[in-house]
PDB file of C-alpha atoms in Angstrom:
ATOM      1  CA  ALA A   1      25.018 -78.530 -38.770  1.00  0.00           C
ATOM      2  CA  ARG A   2      28.519 -78.565 -40.274  1.00  0.00           C
ATOM      3  CA  ARG A   3      27.484 -81.220 -42.813  1.00  0.00           C
ATOM      4  CA  ARG A   4      24.633 -78.931 -43.862  1.00  0.00           C
ATOM      5  CA  GLY A   5      27.095 -76.129 -44.562  1.00  0.00           C
ATOM      6  CA  HIS A   6      26.687 -74.059 -41.390  1.00  0.00           C
ATOM      7  CA  ASP A   7      29.578 -72.512 -39.491  1.00  0.00           C
ATOM      8  CA  VAL A   8      29.741 -74.237 -36.124  1.00  0.00           C
ATOM      9  CA  SER A   9      31.435 -73.259 -32.905  1.00  0.00           C
ATOM     10  CA  LEU A  10      31.628 -75.931 -30.198  1.00  0.00           C
ATOM     11  CA  VAL A  11      32.351 -75.232 -26.541  1.00  0.00           C
ATOM     12  CA  LEU A  12      33.553 -78.577 -25.229  1.00  0.00           C
ATOM     13  CA  GLY A  13      34.228 -79.668 -21.675  1.00  0.00           C
ATOM     14  CA  PRO A  14      36.494 -82.574 -20.696  1.00  0.00           C
ATOM     15  CA  VAL A  15      35.088 -85.569 -22.590  1.00  0.00           C
ATOM     16  CA  GLU A  16      36.569 -88.718 -24.078  1.00  0.00           C
ATOM     17  CA  LEU A  17      34.855 -88.248 -27.443  1.00  0.00           C
ATOM     18  CA  ALA A  18      36.809 -86.818 -30.348  1.00  0.00           C
ATOM     19  CA  PRO A  19      35.364 -83.466 -31.457  1.00  0.00           C
ATOM     20  CA  PRO A  20      33.985 -83.177 -34.974  1.00  0.00           C
ATOM     21  CA  ARG A  21      36.316 -81.868 -37.650  1.00  0.00           C
ATOM     22  CA  GLU A  22      36.018 -78.465 -39.240  1.00  0.00           C
ATOM     23  CA  VAL A  23      34.297 -76.712 -36.343  1.00  0.00           C
ATOM     24  CA  GLY A  24      35.505 -73.850 -34.198  1.00  0.00           C
ATOM     25  CA  LEU A  25      36.567 -75.605 -31.015  1.00  0.00           C
ATOM     26  CA  HIS A  26      36.816 -74.057 -27.552  1.00  0.00           C
ATOM     27  CA  ARG A  27      37.999 -76.541 -24.909  1.00  0.00           C
ATOM     28  CA  VAL A  28      37.105 -75.732 -21.322  1.00  0.00           C
ATOM     29  CA  VAL A  29      37.388 -77.373 -17.913  1.00  0.00           C
ATOM     30  CA  SER A  30      35.392 -75.222 -15.503  1.00  0.00           C
ATOM     31  CA  THR A  31      31.919 -73.713 -15.642  1.00  0.00           C
ATOM     32  CA  ARG A  32      33.474 -70.224 -15.559  1.00  0.00           C
ATOM     33  CA  GLU A  33      35.638 -71.102 -18.576  1.00  0.00           C
ATOM     34  CA  MET A  34      32.543 -72.456 -20.323  1.00  0.00           C
ATOM     35  CA  LEU A  35      30.678 -69.201 -19.691  1.00  0.00           C
ATOM     36  CA  ARG A  36      33.565 -67.124 -21.065  1.00  0.00           C
ATOM     37  CA  ALA A  37      33.924 -69.322 -24.180  1.00  0.00           C
ATOM     38  CA  THR A  38      30.163 -69.370 -24.762  1.00  0.00           C
ATOM     39  CA  ARG A  39      29.950 -65.583 -24.577  1.00  0.00           C
ATOM     40  CA  GLU A  40      32.721 -65.329 -27.190  1.00  0.00           C
ATOM     41  CA  SER A  41      31.207 -68.034 -29.411  1.00  0.00           C
ATOM     42  CA  VAL A  42      27.685 -66.631 -29.592  1.00  0.00           C
ATOM     43  CA  ARG A  43      28.607 -63.077 -30.626  1.00  0.00           C
ATOM     44  CA  ASP A  44      27.916 -63.713 -34.311  1.00  0.00           C
ATOM     45  CA  ALA A  45      25.597 -66.711 -33.918  1.00  0.00           C
ATOM     46  CA  ASP A  46      22.036 -66.917 -35.165  1.00  0.00           C
ATOM     47  CA  LEU A  47      21.185 -70.194 -33.402  1.00  0.00           C
ATOM     48  CA  VAL A  48      22.648 -71.546 -30.157  1.00  0.00           C
ATOM     49  CA  PHE A  49      22.082 -74.989 -28.643  1.00  0.00           C
ATOM     50  CA  PHE A  50      22.713 -75.217 -24.895  1.00  0.00           C
ATOM     51  CA  ALA A  51      23.302 -78.960 -24.662  1.00  0.00           C
ATOM     52  CA  ALA A  52      25.930 -79.080 -21.908  1.00  0.00           C
ATOM     53  CA  ALA A  53      25.132 -79.928 -18.317  1.00  0.00           C
ATOM     54  CA  PRO A  54      27.742 -77.930 -16.410  1.00  0.00           C
ATOM     55  CA  SER A  55      27.924 -78.290 -12.682  1.00  0.00           C
ATOM     56  CA  ASP A  56      25.593 -76.085 -10.648  1.00  0.00           C
ATOM     57  CA  TRP A  57      28.042 -76.072  -7.731  1.00  0.00           C
ATOM     58  CA  THR A  58      31.760 -75.693  -7.101  1.00  0.00           C
ATOM     59  CA  PRO A  59      33.847 -75.867  -3.927  1.00  0.00           C
ATOM     60  CA  ARG A  60      34.195 -72.484  -2.205  1.00  0.00           C
ATOM     61  CA  ARG A  61      37.872 -73.147  -1.541  1.00  0.00           C
ATOM     62  CA  ARG A  62      40.192 -74.947  -3.909  1.00  0.00           C
ATOM     63  CA  ARG A  63      42.784 -77.256  -2.341  1.00  0.00           C
ATOM     64  CA  ARG A  64      45.899 -78.695  -3.825  1.00  0.00           C
ATOM     65  CA  GLY A  65      46.157 -82.454  -3.575  1.00  0.00           C
ATOM     66  CA  LYS A  66      44.004 -84.966  -1.763  1.00  0.00           C
ATOM     67  CA  PRO A  67      42.880 -84.401   1.846  1.00  0.00           C
ATOM     68  CA  ALA A  68      44.326 -86.929   4.287  1.00  0.00           C
ATOM     69  CA  ARG A  69      41.969 -89.590   5.610  1.00  0.00           C
ATOM     70  CA  GLU A  70      43.140 -88.967   9.169  1.00  0.00           C
ATOM     71  CA  GLY A  71      41.271 -86.475  11.291  1.00  0.00           C
ATOM     72  CA  GLY A  72      37.715 -87.720  10.756  1.00  0.00           C
ATOM     73  CA  ALA A  73      35.091 -86.093   8.604  1.00  0.00           C
ATOM     74  CA  HIS A  74      35.720 -83.246   6.204  1.00  0.00           C
ATOM     75  CA  THR A  75      33.226 -80.561   5.261  1.00  0.00           C
ATOM     76  CA  LEU A  76      32.996 -79.368   1.693  1.00  0.00           C
ATOM     77  CA  GLU A  77      31.351 -75.975   1.283  1.00  0.00           C
ATOM     78  CA  LEU A  78      29.816 -75.402  -2.132  1.00  0.00           C
ATOM     79  CA  VAL A  79      28.862 -72.196  -3.924  1.00  0.00           C
ATOM     80  CA  ALA A  80      26.647 -71.785  -6.974  1.00  0.00           C
ATOM     81  CA  THR A  81      28.318 -71.553 -10.379  1.00  0.00           C
ATOM     82  CA  PRO A  82      27.104 -69.099 -13.033  1.00  0.00           C
ATOM     83  CA  ASP A  83      24.026 -70.163 -14.999  1.00  0.00           C
ATOM     84  CA  ILE A  84      25.504 -70.045 -18.495  1.00  0.00           C
ATOM     85  CA  ALA A  85      22.276 -70.082 -20.518  1.00  0.00           C
ATOM     86  CA  ALA A  86      20.539 -67.482 -18.327  1.00  0.00           C
ATOM     87  CA  THR A  87      23.608 -65.230 -18.339  1.00  0.00           C
ATOM     88  CA  VAL A  88      24.082 -65.397 -22.114  1.00  0.00           C
ATOM     89  CA  ALA A  89      20.336 -64.797 -22.623  1.00  0.00           C
ATOM     90  CA  ARG A  90      20.695 -61.287 -21.157  1.00  0.00           C
ATOM     91  CA  GLY A  91      22.250 -60.136 -24.459  1.00  0.00           C
ATOM     92  CA  LYS A  92      20.218 -62.496 -26.635  1.00  0.00           C
ATOM     93  CA  GLY A  93      18.586 -60.055 -29.049  1.00  0.00           C
ATOM     94  CA  ALA A  94      17.131 -61.874 -32.075  1.00  0.00           C
ATOM     95  CA  ARG A  95      19.397 -64.897 -31.604  1.00  0.00           C
ATOM     96  CA  VAL A  96      17.520 -68.210 -31.173  1.00  0.00           C
ATOM     97  CA  HIS A  97      18.352 -70.238 -28.057  1.00  0.00           C
ATOM     98  CA  VAL A  98      17.440 -73.906 -27.705  1.00  0.00           C
ATOM     99  CA  GLY A  99      17.988 -75.665 -24.404  1.00  0.00           C
ATOM    100  CA  PHE A 100      17.846 -79.229 -23.158  1.00  0.00           C
ATOM    101  CA  ALA A 101      16.194 -80.645 -20.053  1.00  0.00           C
ATOM    102  CA  LEU A 102      16.762 -84.117 -18.661  1.00  0.00           C
ATOM    103  CA  GLU A 103      13.720 -84.947 -16.576  1.00  0.00           C
ATOM    104  CA  ALA A 104      12.006 -88.100 -15.372  1.00  0.00           C
ATOM    105  CA  GLY A 105       8.267 -88.305 -14.678  1.00  0.00           C
ATOM    106  CA  GLY A 106       6.332 -85.050 -14.942  1.00  0.00           C
ATOM    107  CA  GLY A 107       9.225 -83.307 -16.605  1.00  0.00           C
ATOM    108  CA  GLU A 108       7.172 -81.149 -18.978  1.00  0.00           C
ATOM    109  CA  ARG A 109       6.236 -78.692 -16.215  1.00  0.00           C
ATOM    110  CA  ARG A 110       9.889 -78.331 -15.125  1.00  0.00           C
ATOM    111  CA  ALA A 111      11.065 -78.079 -18.741  1.00  0.00           C
ATOM    112  CA  ARG A 112       8.576 -75.278 -19.449  1.00  0.00           C
ATOM    113  CA  ALA A 113       9.721 -73.419 -16.326  1.00  0.00           C
ATOM    114  CA  LYS A 114      13.323 -73.756 -17.509  1.00  0.00           C
ATOM    115  CA  LEU A 115      12.346 -72.562 -20.997  1.00  0.00           C
ATOM    116  CA  GLU A 116      10.887 -69.376 -19.495  1.00  0.00           C
ATOM    117  CA  ARG A 117      13.578 -68.790 -16.846  1.00  0.00           C
ATOM    118  CA  LYS A 118      16.450 -69.110 -19.319  1.00  0.00           C
ATOM    119  CA  ARG A 119      14.638 -67.307 -22.160  1.00  0.00           C
ATOM    120  CA  PHE A 120      14.885 -70.312 -24.489  1.00  0.00           C
ATOM    121  CA  ASP A 121      12.900 -70.235 -27.717  1.00  0.00           C
ATOM    122  CA  ALA A 122      12.492 -73.992 -27.451  1.00  0.00           C
ATOM    123  CA  ILE A 123      13.613 -76.792 -25.183  1.00  0.00           C
ATOM    124  CA  VAL A 124      14.294 -80.452 -25.894  1.00  0.00           C
ATOM    125  CA  LEU A 125      12.900 -82.634 -23.115  1.00  0.00           C
ATOM    126  CA  ASN A 126      14.871 -85.859 -22.683  1.00  0.00           C
ATOM    127  CA  SER A 127      14.294 -88.834 -20.435  1.00  0.00           C
ATOM    128  CA  PRO A 128      17.159 -90.563 -18.575  1.00  0.00           C
ATOM    129  CA  ALA A 129      16.663 -93.495 -20.972  1.00  0.00           C
ATOM    130  CA  ASN A 130      18.506 -91.428 -23.586  1.00  0.00           C
ATOM    131  CA  PHE A 131      21.901 -91.839 -21.922  1.00  0.00           C
ATOM    132  CA  GLY A 132      24.343 -93.867 -23.977  1.00  0.00           C
ATOM    133  CA  GLU A 133      22.974 -95.529 -27.059  1.00  0.00           C
ATOM    134  CA  GLY A 134      19.541 -96.189 -25.558  1.00  0.00           C
ATOM    135  CA  GLY A 135      16.432 -94.535 -26.844  1.00  0.00           C
ATOM    136  CA  GLY A 136      13.673 -92.871 -24.924  1.00  0.00           C
ATOM    137  CA  ASP A 137      11.079 -90.162 -24.978  1.00  0.00           C
ATOM    138  CA  VAL A 138      12.219 -86.899 -26.528  1.00  0.00           C
ATOM    139  CA  SER A 139       9.931 -83.893 -26.983  1.00  0.00           C
ATOM    140  CA  TRP A 140      10.334 -80.477 -28.573  1.00  0.00           C
ATOM    141  CA  ILE A 141       8.634 -77.746 -26.543  1.00  0.00           C
ATOM    142  CA  GLU A 142       8.005 -74.127 -27.513  1.00  0.00           C
ATOM    143  CA  ALA A 143       6.240 -71.587 -25.307  1.00  0.00           C
ATOM    144  CA  GLY A 144       2.467 -71.745 -25.657  1.00  0.00           C
ATOM    145  CA  GLU A 145       2.588 -74.829 -27.877  1.00  0.00           C
ATOM    146  CA  PRO A 146       1.877 -78.477 -27.075  1.00  0.00           C
ATOM    147  CA  PRO A 147       4.969 -80.692 -26.957  1.00  0.00           C
ATOM    148  CA  THR A 148       5.966 -82.432 -30.167  1.00  0.00           C
ATOM    149  CA  ALA A 149       7.327 -85.967 -29.834  1.00  0.00           C
ATOM    150  CA  LEU A 150      10.570 -86.458 -31.763  1.00  0.00           C
ATOM    151  CA  ALA A 151      10.840 -90.003 -33.012  1.00  0.00           C
ATOM    152  CA  ALA A 152      14.207 -91.123 -34.362  1.00  0.00           C
ATOM    153  CA  ALA A 153      15.922 -94.478 -34.668  1.00  0.00           C
ATOM    154  CA  THR A 154      19.412 -93.110 -33.977  1.00  0.00           C
ATOM    155  CA  LYS A 155      21.017 -90.218 -32.112  1.00  0.00           C
ATOM    156  CA  ARG A 156      22.238 -88.842 -35.437  1.00  0.00           C
ATOM    157  CA  GLN A 157      18.674 -88.784 -36.788  1.00  0.00           C
ATOM    158  CA  LEU A 158      17.476 -87.132 -33.589  1.00  0.00           C
ATOM    159  CA  ALA A 159      20.194 -84.477 -33.862  1.00  0.00           C
ATOM    160  CA  SER A 160      19.102 -83.798 -37.448  1.00  0.00           C
ATOM    161  CA  LEU A 161      15.472 -83.364 -36.364  1.00  0.00           C
ATOM    162  CA  ILE A 162      16.476 -80.993 -33.552  1.00  0.00           C
ATOM    163  CA  LEU A 163      18.639 -78.945 -35.921  1.00  0.00           C
ATOM    164  CA  THR A 164      15.817 -78.718 -38.477  1.00  0.00           C
ATOM    165  CA  LYS A 165      13.381 -77.504 -35.824  1.00  0.00           C
ATOM    166  CA  GLY A 166      15.920 -74.990 -34.500  1.00  0.00           C
ATOM    167  CA  LEU A 167      16.603 -73.618 -37.979  1.00  0.00           C
ATOM    168  CA  ALA A 168      12.844 -73.263 -38.561  1.00  0.00           C
ATOM    169  CA  LEU A 169      12.724 -70.842 -35.621  1.00  0.00           C
ATOM    170  CA  LEU A 170      15.025 -68.514 -37.584  1.00  0.00           C
ATOM    171  CA  GLU A 171      12.492 -68.143 -40.391  1.00  0.00           C
ATOM    172  CA  PRO A 172      10.200 -65.093 -40.203  1.00  0.00           C
TER     173      PRO A 172
END
């Protein structure tokens, strides 16, 4: 998007990859921080891609240090984290939201449910084969439309196709 001349804001969790140059960068660690940064980043946005996979759960109680092995089993109580895409969608207005779903076998039904629940305008359905440099099935899904297979030789080409389709949703 930046190479095409668009202003880009990136909310980035703890990753080993170097962020792209010349983008607005918001580094976060927790899901709550990601929600806060996303809310700030989308204020003036026309198109938002929800590509992160933040944790759905967090420990109820935060401890300092590592629990000792002695004493037998430990119980970890988890509580749900905020759903970033669904929360940000509440103030969506005319902004276009595109989500991602990683599903194996029969994933279209779950992806469509996610598209509706999170008020996405489109969702990119990935297969687990897309992790790393591998390729796999990728589909673009809009409500009420059949899925469109996205064929690309590289991740960069796939990203370009997804951006083009997202930008097309902005056109009247």
